């Protein structure tokens, strides 16, 4: 998956999901990358997209990029 600006979403990216809600990419199912806290055996059933662990909304699964999803670092 890519951000709206064309950059690849990568495991460990710090992101803003929307104003006032930030998180970290913990799984990139598209590339087969999973953090130790979110192992493949528990999350690969989603088949595609990325999983973000956020401070306000908890765990969020994106199938495609959202215009509000922005890379912070």
Coordinates of N, CA and C in Angstrom, one line a residue:
X1 N 0.8 -1.2 0.0 CA 0.0 0.0 0.0 C 0.9 1.2 0.0
X2 N 0.4 2.3 -0.6 CA 1.1 3.6 -0.6 C 0.3 4.7 0.0
X3 N 1.0 5.7 0.5 CA 0.3 6.9 1.0 C -0.2 7.6 -0.3
X4 N -1.1 8.6 -0.1 CA -1.6 9.4 -1.2 C -0.5 10.1 -2.0
X5 N 0.7 10.4 -1.3 CA 1.8 11.1 -2.0 C 2.6 10.1 -2.8
X6 N 2.3 8.8 -2.8 CA 3.0 7.8 -3.5 C 4.1 7.0 -2.8
X7 N 4.5 7.4 -1.6 CA 5.5 6.7 -0.8 C 4.9 5.4 -0.3
X8 N 5.7 4.4 -0.2 CA 5.3 3.1 0.3 C 5.0 3.2 1.8
X9 N 4.0 2.5 2.3 CA 3.7 2.4 3.7 C 4.6 1.3 4.2
X10 N 5.4 1.6 5.3 CA 6.4 0.6 5.8 C 6.2 0.3 7.2
X11 N 6.5 -0.9 7.6 CA 6.5 -1.4 9.0 C 7.3 -0.4 9.8
X12 N 6.7 0.1 10.9 CA 7.4 1.0 11.8 C 7.1 2.5 11.5
X13 N 6.5 2.8 10.4 CA 6.2 4.2 10.1 C 5.3 4.8 11.2
X14 N 5.6 6.0 11.6 CA 4.8 6.8 12.5 C 3.8 7.6 11.6
X15 N 2.5 7.5 11.9 CA 1.6 8.1 11.0 C 0.5 8.9 11.8
X16 N -0.1 9.8 11.1 CA -1.3 10.5 11.6 C -2.5 9.9 10.8
X17 N -3.5 9.3 11.5 CA -4.6 8.7 10.9 C -5.6 9.8 10.5
X18 N -5.8 10.8 11.4 CA -6.6 12.0 11.3 C -6.2 13.0 12.3
X19 N -6.6 14.2 12.2 CA -6.2 15.2 13.2 C -6.4 14.7 14.6
X20 N -5.3 14.7 15.4 CA -5.3 14.3 16.8 C -5.2 12.8 17.1
X21 N -5.0 12.0 16.0 CA -4.9 10.6 16.2 C -3.6 10.1 15.5
X22 N -2.7 9.6 16.2 CA -1.4 9.1 15.6 C -1.3 7.6 16.0
X23 N -0.4 7.0 15.2 CA -0.1 5.6 15.4 C 1.1 5.1 14.7
X24 N 1.3 3.8 14.8 CA 2.5 3.2 14.2 C 2.0 2.0 13.3
X25 N 2.6 1.8 12.2 CA 2.3 0.7 11.3 C 2.9 -0.5 11.9
X26 N 2.1 -1.5 12.3 CA 2.6 -2.7 13.0 C 2.5 -4.0 12.1
X27 N 1.8 -3.9 11.0 CA 1.8 -5.0 10.0 C 1.7 -4.3 8.6
X28 N 2.4 -4.8 7.7 CA 2.2 -4.5 6.2 C 1.9 -5.9 5.6
X29 N 0.7 -6.2 5.5 CA 0.3 -7.5 5.0 C 0.7 -7.6 3.5
X30 N 0.6 -6.5 2.8 CA 1.0 -6.5 1.4 C 2.4 -7.0 1.2
X31 N 3.3 -6.6 2.1 CA 4.7 -7.0 1.9 C 5.2 -8.1 2.8
X32 N 4.3 -8.6 3.6 CA 4.6 -9.7 4.5 C 5.4 -9.4 5.7
X33 N 5.3 -8.1 6.1 CA 6.1 -7.6 7.3 C 5.2 -7.5 8.5
X34 N 5.6 -8.0 9.6 CA 4.8 -8.0 10.9 C 5.7 -7.7 12.0
X35 N 5.3 -6.9 13.0 CA 6.1 -6.6 14.2 C 5.9 -7.8 15.1
X36 N 6.8 -7.9 16.1 CA 6.8 -9.0 17.0 C 5.5 -9.0 17.8
X37 N 4.9 -7.8 18.1 CA 3.7 -7.7 18.9 C 2.5 -8.1 18.0
X38 N 2.6 -8.1 16.7 CA 1.5 -8.4 15.8 C 1.9 -9.4 14.8
X39 N 2.1 -10.7 15.3 CA 2.7 -11.7 14.4 C 1.8 -12.2 13.2
X40 N 2.5 -12.6 12.2 CA 1.8 -13.1 11.0 C 0.7 -14.1 11.2
X41 N 1.0 -15.0 12.1 CA 0.0 -16.1 12.4 C -1.4 -15.5 12.9
X42 N -1.4 -14.3 13.5 CA -2.6 -13.7 14.0 C -3.2 -12.7 13.1
X43 N -2.5 -12.2 12.1 CA -3.0 -11.1 11.3 C -3.0 -11.3 9.8
X44 N -2.4 -12.4 9.3 CA -2.3 -12.6 7.9 C -3.7 -12.9 7.3
X45 N -4.7 -13.3 8.1 CA -6.0 -13.6 7.6 C -6.7 -12.4 6.9
X46 N -6.2 -11.2 7.2 CA -6.7 -10.0 6.6 C -6.4 -9.9 5.1
X47 N -5.4 -10.7 4.7 CA -5.1 -10.8 3.2 C -4.4 -9.6 2.6
X48 N -4.7 -8.4 2.9 CA -4.1 -7.2 2.3 C -4.2 -6.0 3.1
X49 N -3.4 -5.0 2.8 CA -3.4 -3.7 3.5 C -2.4 -3.6 4.6
X50 N -2.7 -2.7 5.5 CA -1.8 -2.5 6.7 C -2.6 -2.4 7.9
X51 N -1.9 -2.7 9.1 CA -2.5 -2.6 10.4 C -1.8 -1.5 11.1
X52 N -2.5 -0.6 11.8 CA -1.9 0.5 12.5 C -2.4 0.5 13.9
X53 N -1.5 0.5 14.9 CA -1.8 0.6 16.3 C -1.8 2.1 16.7
X54 N -3.0 2.6 17.0 CA -3.1 4.1 17.2 C -3.4 4.4 18.6
X55 N -3.1 5.7 19.0 CA -3.3 6.1 20.4 C -4.7 6.4 20.8
X56 N -5.6 6.7 19.8 CA -7.0 7.1 20.2 C -8.0 6.0 19.7
X57 N -7.7 5.3 18.6 CA -8.7 4.4 18.0 C -8.3 3.0 18.2
X58 N -7.2 2.7 18.8 CA -6.8 1.3 18.9 C -6.2 0.8 17.6
X59 N -6.4 -0.5 17.3 CA -5.9 -1.1 16.1 C -6.8 -0.9 15.0
X60 N -6.3 -0.4 13.9 CA -7.0 0.0 12.7 C -6.4 -0.7 11.5
X61 N -7.3 -1.3 10.6 CA -6.9 -2.0 9.4 C -7.3 -1.1 8.2
X62 N -6.3 -0.8 7.4 CA -6.6 -0.1 6.1 C -6.4 -1.0 5.0
X63 N -7.4 -1.1 4.1 CA -7.2 -1.9 2.9 C -6.6 -1.1 1.8
X64 N -6.9 0.2 1.8 CA -6.3 1.2 0.8 C -6.1 2.5 1.5
X65 N -5.2 3.3 0.9 CA -4.9 4.6 1.6 C -6.1 5.5 1.8
X66 N -6.1 6.2 2.9 CA -7.1 7.2 3.2 C -6.5 8.5 3.0
X67 N -7.2 9.5 2.5 CA -6.6 10.8 2.2 C -6.1 11.5 3.5
X68 N -6.6 11.1 4.7 CA -6.1 11.7 5.9 C -4.9 11.0 6.5
X69 N -4.6 9.8 6.0 CA -3.4 9.0 6.5 C -2.1 9.7 6.0
X70 N -1.3 10.2 7.0 CA -0.1 10.9 6.6 C 1.1 10.3 7.3
X71 N 2.2 10.2 6.6 CA 3.5 9.8 7.2 C 4.0 10.9 8.1
X72 N 4.3 10.6 9.3 CA 5.0 11.6 10.2 C 6.5 11.4 10.2
X73 N 6.9 10.2 10.3 CA 8.4 9.8 10.2 C 8.5 8.4 10.1

